[in-house]
């Protein structure tokens, strides 16, 4: 086994793992109609369209934080509507927006001098006055965890909707 010693290798490996989770998540949207993406298939309020919107918002928020590092609150960070698929929204448009946001995140990560570079986080409404700083590595790991968690949620929602599951579709070409 060869050891990777450079930060660039770590950065590349973490981004590759995040990209794999993003693609696993996107499998759950393959072949869906807009109505299916908006449909609640479980007791949860979550829908597949809402999850892709939330992950898109998350990518945009973290790209902003990585890029500015100044603690400013990114647009839409606290918007609770990010969990819902708007009436008339199209799955194809949601997926395109997600891919664009993911690309911006990847570019922000690659632009960091190192994964140890820290960014000031926006002040949370529930913790006024508390200031936190996260490294690029921690932000990337947070995105990886968040994406993997929601990929699991999405798989359950999709299987409840029409019986399709991600595992059966891994490694097959998608949309």
Short mmCIF file of C-alpha atoms in Angstrom, two decimals:
data_model
loop_
_atom_site.label_atom_id
_atom_site.label_comp_id
_atom_site.label_asym_id
_atom_site.label_seq_id
_atom_site.Cartn_x
_atom_site.Cartn_y
_atom_site.Cartn_z
CA UNK A 1 0.00 0.00 0.00
CA UNK A 2 1.33 3.42 -0.94
CA UNK A 3 0.93 6.30 1.50
CA UNK A 4 -0.28 9.68 0.29
CA UNK A 5 1.72 12.44 1.87
CA UNK A 6 0.50 15.64 0.29
CA UNK A 7 -2.42 17.78 1.32
CA UNK A 8 -3.47 17.81 -2.34
CA UNK A 9 -3.88 14.03 -2.20
CA UNK A 10 -6.04 14.37 0.93
CA UNK A 11 -8.05 17.10 -0.73
CA UNK A 12 -8.47 15.03 -3.89
CA UNK A 13 -9.43 11.92 -1.91
CA UNK A 14 -12.00 13.78 0.18
CA UNK A 15 -13.49 15.49 -2.87
CA UNK A 16 -13.65 12.14 -4.67
CA UNK A 17 -15.50 10.59 -1.69
CA UNK A 18 -17.91 13.54 -1.65
CA UNK A 19 -18.48 13.22 -5.39
CA UNK A 20 -19.26 9.51 -4.97
CA UNK A 21 -21.86 10.36 -2.32
CA UNK A 22 -23.36 13.04 -4.54
CA UNK A 23 -23.69 10.56 -7.41
CA UNK A 24 -25.20 7.94 -5.08
CA UNK A 25 -27.74 10.52 -3.97
CA UNK A 26 -28.56 11.46 -7.57
CA UNK A 27 -29.34 7.83 -8.42
CA UNK A 28 -32.51 8.24 -6.34
CA UNK A 29 -33.76 10.87 -8.79
CA UNK A 30 -33.26 8.79 -11.95
CA UNK A 31 -36.35 8.46 -14.08
CA UNK A 32 -38.62 10.36 -11.70
CA UNK A 33 -41.38 12.61 -12.88
CA UNK A 34 -41.67 16.03 -11.32
CA UNK A 35 -44.81 14.87 -9.50
CA UNK A 36 -43.01 11.85 -8.05
CA UNK A 37 -40.14 14.04 -6.82
CA UNK A 38 -42.67 16.24 -5.01
CA UNK A 39 -44.63 13.31 -3.54
CA UNK A 40 -44.39 12.40 0.17
CA UNK A 41 -43.84 8.64 0.08
CA UNK A 42 -43.41 8.14 3.85
CA UNK A 43 -44.78 9.67 7.04
CA UNK A 44 -41.92 12.18 6.84
CA UNK A 45 -42.42 15.61 5.29
CA UNK A 46 -39.31 14.95 3.19
CA UNK A 47 -39.57 14.50 -0.56
CA UNK A 48 -36.86 13.69 -3.09
CA UNK A 49 -37.25 17.14 -4.64
CA UNK A 50 -36.97 18.75 -1.22
CA UNK A 51 -33.81 16.80 -0.41
CA UNK A 52 -32.07 17.85 -3.61
CA UNK A 53 -33.01 21.48 -2.89
CA UNK A 54 -31.64 21.18 0.65
CA UNK A 55 -28.36 19.65 -0.52
CA UNK A 56 -28.07 22.34 -3.19
CA UNK A 57 -28.57 25.02 -0.56
CA UNK A 58 -25.99 23.35 1.67
CA UNK A 59 -23.41 23.26 -1.13
CA UNK A 60 -24.02 26.95 -1.87
CA UNK A 61 -23.80 27.91 1.80
CA UNK A 62 -20.53 26.06 2.40
CA UNK A 63 -18.98 27.32 -0.85
CA UNK A 64 -19.78 30.87 0.33
CA UNK A 65 -18.28 30.21 3.76
CA UNK A 66 -15.15 28.66 2.22
CA UNK A 67 -14.80 31.51 -0.25
CA UNK A 68 -15.38 34.45 2.09
CA UNK A 69 -14.35 33.03 5.46
CA UNK A 70 -15.66 36.21 7.06
CA UNK A 71 -18.66 34.93 9.01
CA UNK A 72 -21.22 36.58 6.74
CA UNK A 73 -24.48 34.68 6.45
CA UNK A 74 -24.98 33.21 2.98
CA UNK A 75 -28.28 33.86 1.25
CA UNK A 76 -30.85 31.18 2.12
CA UNK A 77 -28.84 29.61 4.95
CA UNK A 78 -31.71 29.73 7.41
CA UNK A 79 -34.52 29.36 4.83
CA UNK A 80 -36.73 26.47 5.91
CA UNK A 81 -38.35 26.32 2.46
CA UNK A 82 -35.12 24.77 1.16
CA UNK A 83 -36.55 21.40 2.29
CA UNK A 84 -39.56 21.65 -0.03
CA UNK A 85 -39.94 21.21 -3.76
CA UNK A 86 -41.73 24.29 -5.08
CA UNK A 87 -44.87 23.79 -7.12
CA UNK A 88 -43.97 23.70 -10.80
CA UNK A 89 -40.29 22.86 -10.20
CA UNK A 90 -38.67 20.36 -12.56
CA UNK A 91 -36.41 17.53 -11.43
CA UNK A 92 -33.99 18.25 -14.29
CA UNK A 93 -33.63 21.87 -13.14
CA UNK A 94 -33.11 20.82 -9.50
CA UNK A 95 -30.40 18.34 -10.53
CA UNK A 96 -28.68 20.93 -12.74
CA UNK A 97 -28.68 23.43 -9.86
CA UNK A 98 -27.26 20.77 -7.52
CA UNK A 99 -24.47 19.89 -9.95
CA UNK A 100 -23.61 23.59 -10.38
CA UNK A 101 -23.53 24.15 -6.62
CA UNK A 102 -21.36 21.05 -6.12
CA UNK A 103 -18.93 22.32 -8.77
CA UNK A 104 -18.69 25.67 -6.98
CA UNK A 105 -17.97 23.88 -3.70
CA UNK A 106 -15.24 21.78 -5.32
CA UNK A 107 -13.68 24.92 -6.80
CA UNK A 108 -13.78 26.67 -3.41
CA UNK A 109 -12.08 23.68 -1.75
CA UNK A 110 -9.39 23.54 -4.45
CA UNK A 111 -8.73 27.27 -4.07
CA UNK A 112 -7.92 26.96 -0.35
CA UNK A 113 -4.22 27.30 0.46
CA UNK A 114 -4.62 24.15 2.56
CA UNK A 115 -7.37 22.08 4.17
CA UNK A 116 -6.24 23.53 7.49
CA UNK A 117 -7.29 27.04 6.38
CA UNK A 118 -10.10 28.16 8.65
CA UNK A 119 -13.26 30.08 7.93
CA UNK A 120 -15.45 31.94 10.38
CA UNK A 121 -18.95 30.51 10.48
CA UNK A 122 -22.04 32.71 10.47
CA UNK A 123 -23.62 33.35 13.83
CA UNK A 124 -26.45 30.92 14.44
CA UNK A 125 -29.79 32.41 15.50
CA UNK A 126 -29.95 29.96 18.44
CA UNK A 127 -26.44 30.88 19.67
CA UNK A 128 -26.03 34.66 19.37
CA UNK A 129 -22.54 35.92 20.08
CA UNK A 130 -20.87 32.52 19.66
CA UNK A 131 -18.09 32.56 17.10
CA UNK A 132 -16.85 29.34 15.53
CA UNK A 133 -14.12 28.67 13.01
CA UNK A 134 -13.93 25.48 10.97
CA UNK A 135 -11.08 24.25 8.83
CA UNK A 136 -11.63 23.46 5.17
CA UNK A 137 -11.14 19.81 6.13
CA UNK A 138 -13.93 19.95 8.73
CA UNK A 139 -16.27 21.68 6.27
CA UNK A 140 -15.52 19.06 3.63
CA UNK A 141 -16.10 16.24 6.12
CA UNK A 142 -19.37 17.90 7.20
CA UNK A 143 -20.54 18.04 3.58
CA UNK A 144 -19.58 14.41 3.10
CA UNK A 145 -21.56 13.35 6.19
CA UNK A 146 -24.55 15.50 5.26
CA UNK A 147 -24.64 14.18 1.70
CA UNK A 148 -24.28 10.55 2.81
CA UNK A 149 -27.01 10.96 5.44
CA UNK A 150 -29.43 12.43 2.93
CA UNK A 151 -28.51 9.85 0.29
CA UNK A 152 -29.78 7.27 2.79
CA UNK A 153 -32.95 9.25 3.38
CA UNK A 154 -33.44 9.57 -0.37
CA UNK A 155 -32.98 5.85 -0.92
CA UNK A 156 -35.76 5.10 1.58
CA UNK A 157 -38.03 7.72 0.01
CA UNK A 158 -37.43 6.35 -3.48
CA UNK A 159 -37.97 2.72 -2.46
CA UNK A 160 -41.19 3.72 -0.70
CA UNK A 161 -42.29 5.57 -3.82
CA UNK A 162 -41.84 2.90 -6.47
CA UNK A 163 -39.62 0.10 -5.19
CA UNK A 164 -36.43 1.34 -6.89
CA UNK A 165 -33.28 1.26 -4.80
CA UNK A 166 -29.83 2.71 -5.18
CA UNK A 167 -27.89 -0.49 -4.57
CA UNK A 168 -29.48 -2.17 -7.59
CA UNK A 169 -28.52 0.82 -9.75
CA UNK A 170 -24.93 1.40 -8.60
CA UNK A 171 -22.53 1.22 -11.52
CA UNK A 172 -25.24 1.56 -14.16
CA UNK A 173 -25.37 4.61 -16.42
CA UNK A 174 -27.86 7.25 -15.38
CA UNK A 175 -29.43 10.41 -16.71
#
